[in-house]
Amino acid sequence: NYAIGNLRVTKIDVPRHKVIVVCSNEGKVTIKATEISASISNFTWLYKQRGSPHLKDCGIADASICGLSLWLGMSQEQLEEGLVRARQKDWGQKNS
């Protein structure tokens, strides 16, 4: 058995020159980003061997992730809906 926990991304780097945004005539937006890197700090891990010799251990670690790719596709309606929600959230925070 093994487990990891408390995963919090502490840094993300998306190189601008590796991002492509395409808007189609049908109102669809596609975003492709490559060579993304990220860091995860101070996550917990553990393992426990079920069989002999029943080894086990746990600790805290850091990790670096490199070479990720991301493809996002959304319709114009989805994009507009997300912008409206973001504006509502910002407006609510400014007027609290």
PDB file of C-alpha atoms in Angstrom:
ATOM      1  CA  ASN A   1       0.000   0.000   0.000  1.00  0.00           C
ATOM      2  CA  TYR A   2       1.094   3.549  -0.631  1.00  0.00           C
ATOM      3  CA  ALA A   3      -0.393   7.030  -0.387  1.00  0.00           C
ATOM      4  CA  ILE A   4       0.454  10.668  -0.954  1.00  0.00           C
ATOM      5  CA  GLY A   5      -1.318  13.663   0.523  1.00  0.00           C
ATOM      6  CA  ASN A   6      -1.305  17.430   1.010  1.00  0.00           C
ATOM      7  CA  LEU A   7      -0.612  17.971  -2.687  1.00  0.00           C
ATOM      8  CA  ARG A   8      -0.344  21.694  -3.317  1.00  0.00           C
ATOM      9  CA  VAL A   9       1.181  23.069  -6.466  1.00  0.00           C
ATOM     10  CA  THR A  10       3.525  25.845  -5.368  1.00  0.00           C
ATOM     11  CA  LYS A  11       4.760  26.965  -8.786  1.00  0.00           C
ATOM     12  CA  ILE A  12       3.568  26.662 -12.385  1.00  0.00           C
ATOM     13  CA  ASP A  13       5.513  27.871 -15.413  1.00  0.00           C
ATOM     14  CA  VAL A  14       3.773  28.061 -18.794  1.00  0.00           C
ATOM     15  CA  PRO A  15       6.168  29.491 -21.413  1.00  0.00           C
ATOM     16  CA  ARG A  16       4.307  32.137 -23.439  1.00  0.00           C
ATOM     17  CA  HIS A  17       5.962  31.067 -26.665  1.00  0.00           C
ATOM     18  CA  LYS A  18       4.560  27.542 -26.132  1.00  0.00           C
ATOM     19  CA  VAL A  19       0.885  28.613 -25.936  1.00  0.00           C
ATOM     20  CA  ILE A  20      -1.347  28.524 -29.014  1.00  0.00           C
ATOM     21  CA  VAL A  21      -4.917  29.871 -28.980  1.00  0.00           C
ATOM     22  CA  VAL A  22      -7.214  29.104 -31.926  1.00  0.00           C
ATOM     23  CA  CYS A  23     -10.688  30.637 -32.363  1.00  0.00           C
ATOM     24  CA  SER A  24     -12.838  28.923 -34.974  1.00  0.00           C
ATOM     25  CA  ASN A  25     -15.622  30.428 -37.066  1.00  0.00           C
ATOM     26  CA  GLU A  26     -18.073  28.250 -35.093  1.00  0.00           C
ATOM     27  CA  GLY A  27     -17.210  30.083 -31.869  1.00  0.00           C
ATOM     28  CA  LYS A  28     -14.979  27.361 -30.400  1.00  0.00           C
ATOM     29  CA  VAL A  29     -11.759  28.234 -28.630  1.00  0.00           C
ATOM     30  CA  THR A  30      -8.910  25.750 -28.381  1.00  0.00           C
ATOM     31  CA  ILE A  31      -5.837  26.354 -26.245  1.00  0.00           C
ATOM     32  CA  LYS A  32      -2.715  24.217 -26.444  1.00  0.00           C
ATOM     33  CA  ALA A  33       0.175  24.736 -24.038  1.00  0.00           C
ATOM     34  CA  THR A  34       3.344  22.633 -23.987  1.00  0.00           C
ATOM     35  CA  GLU A  35       6.548  22.393 -21.953  1.00  0.00           C
ATOM     36  CA  ILE A  36       4.667  23.278 -18.761  1.00  0.00           C
ATOM     37  CA  SER A  37       6.554  22.740 -15.517  1.00  0.00           C
ATOM     38  CA  ALA A  38       5.312  22.716 -11.943  1.00  0.00           C
ATOM     39  CA  SER A  39       6.575  22.263  -8.394  1.00  0.00           C
ATOM     40  CA  ILE A  40       4.894  20.533  -5.476  1.00  0.00           C
ATOM     41  CA  SER A  41       6.359  21.239  -2.046  1.00  0.00           C
ATOM     42  CA  ASN A  42       6.055  19.524   1.305  1.00  0.00           C
ATOM     43  CA  PHE A  43       3.650  16.732   0.381  1.00  0.00           C
ATOM     44  CA  THR A  44       3.355  13.666   2.580  1.00  0.00           C
ATOM     45  CA  TRP A  45       3.982  10.112   1.439  1.00  0.00           C
ATOM     46  CA  LEU A  46       3.840   6.668   2.981  1.00  0.00           C
ATOM     47  CA  TYR A  47       4.123   3.039   2.036  1.00  0.00           C
ATOM     48  CA  LYS A  48       3.457  -0.159   3.901  1.00  0.00           C
ATOM     49  CA  GLN A  49       4.402  -3.547   2.485  1.00  0.00           C
ATOM     50  CA  ARG A  50       1.700  -6.181   2.933  1.00  0.00           C
ATOM     51  CA  GLY A  51       3.936  -9.201   2.750  1.00  0.00           C
ATOM     52  CA  SER A  52       7.204 -10.182   4.333  1.00  0.00           C
ATOM     53  CA  PRO A  53       9.417  -8.426   5.367  1.00  0.00           C
ATOM     54  CA  HIS A  54       6.600  -5.883   6.127  1.00  0.00           C
ATOM     55  CA  LEU A  55       8.611  -2.758   5.324  1.00  0.00           C
ATOM     56  CA  LYS A  56       7.021   0.626   5.948  1.00  0.00           C
ATOM     57  CA  ASP A  57       8.047   4.257   5.950  1.00  0.00           C
ATOM     58  CA  CYS A  58       6.659   7.771   5.567  1.00  0.00           C
ATOM     59  CA  GLY A  59       7.913  11.297   5.133  1.00  0.00           C
ATOM     60  CA  ILE A  60       7.674  14.683   3.468  1.00  0.00           C
ATOM     61  CA  ALA A  61       8.948  15.373  -0.039  1.00  0.00           C
ATOM     62  CA  ASP A  62       9.156  17.921  -2.837  1.00  0.00           C
ATOM     63  CA  ALA A  63       8.599  17.148  -6.516  1.00  0.00           C
ATOM     64  CA  SER A  64       9.245  18.798  -9.865  1.00  0.00           C
ATOM     65  CA  ILE A  65       7.111  18.046 -12.901  1.00  0.00           C
ATOM     66  CA  CYS A  66       8.426  18.860 -16.366  1.00  0.00           C
ATOM     67  CA  GLY A  67       7.229  18.490 -19.928  1.00  0.00           C
ATOM     68  CA  LEU A  68       3.473  18.627 -19.340  1.00  0.00           C
ATOM     69  CA  SER A  69       1.092  19.383 -22.200  1.00  0.00           C
ATOM     70  CA  LEU A  70      -2.416  20.782 -21.880  1.00  0.00           C
ATOM     71  CA  TRP A  71      -5.215  20.966 -24.432  1.00  0.00           C
ATOM     72  CA  LEU A  72      -8.387  22.892 -23.584  1.00  0.00           C
ATOM     73  CA  GLY A  73     -11.418  23.212 -25.784  1.00  0.00           C
ATOM     74  CA  MET A  74     -14.514  25.264 -25.053  1.00  0.00           C
ATOM     75  CA  SER A  75     -17.445  26.795 -26.839  1.00  0.00           C
ATOM     76  CA  GLN A  76     -18.063  30.518 -26.946  1.00  0.00           C
ATOM     77  CA  GLU A  77     -20.996  30.017 -24.557  1.00  0.00           C
ATOM     78  CA  GLN A  78     -18.799  28.233 -22.012  1.00  0.00           C
ATOM     79  CA  LEU A  79     -16.174  30.945 -22.260  1.00  0.00           C
ATOM     80  CA  GLU A  80     -18.728  33.736 -21.808  1.00  0.00           C
ATOM     81  CA  GLU A  81     -20.344  31.928 -18.865  1.00  0.00           C
ATOM     82  CA  GLY A  82     -16.957  31.613 -17.167  1.00  0.00           C
ATOM     83  CA  LEU A  83     -16.211  35.309 -17.702  1.00  0.00           C
ATOM     84  CA  VAL A  84     -19.568  36.295 -16.212  1.00  0.00           C
ATOM     85  CA  ARG A  85     -18.916  34.141 -13.125  1.00  0.00           C
ATOM     86  CA  ALA A  86     -15.413  35.600 -12.734  1.00  0.00           C
ATOM     87  CA  ARG A  87     -16.762  39.148 -12.952  1.00  0.00           C
ATOM     88  CA  GLN A  88     -19.496  38.377 -10.430  1.00  0.00           C
ATOM     89  CA  LYS A  89     -16.917  36.931  -8.048  1.00  0.00           C
ATOM     90  CA  ASP A  90     -14.627  39.973  -8.437  1.00  0.00           C
ATOM     91  CA  TRP A  91     -17.553  42.354  -8.001  1.00  0.00           C
ATOM     92  CA  GLY A  92     -18.665  40.546  -4.820  1.00  0.00           C
ATOM     93  CA  GLN A  93     -15.163  40.710  -3.336  1.00  0.00           C
ATOM     94  CA  LYS A  94     -14.742  44.428  -4.090  1.00  0.00           C
ATOM     95  CA  ASN A  95     -18.110  45.322  -2.538  1.00  0.00           C
ATOM     96  CA  SER A  96     -17.788  43.207   0.626  1.00  0.00           C
TER      97      SER A  96
END
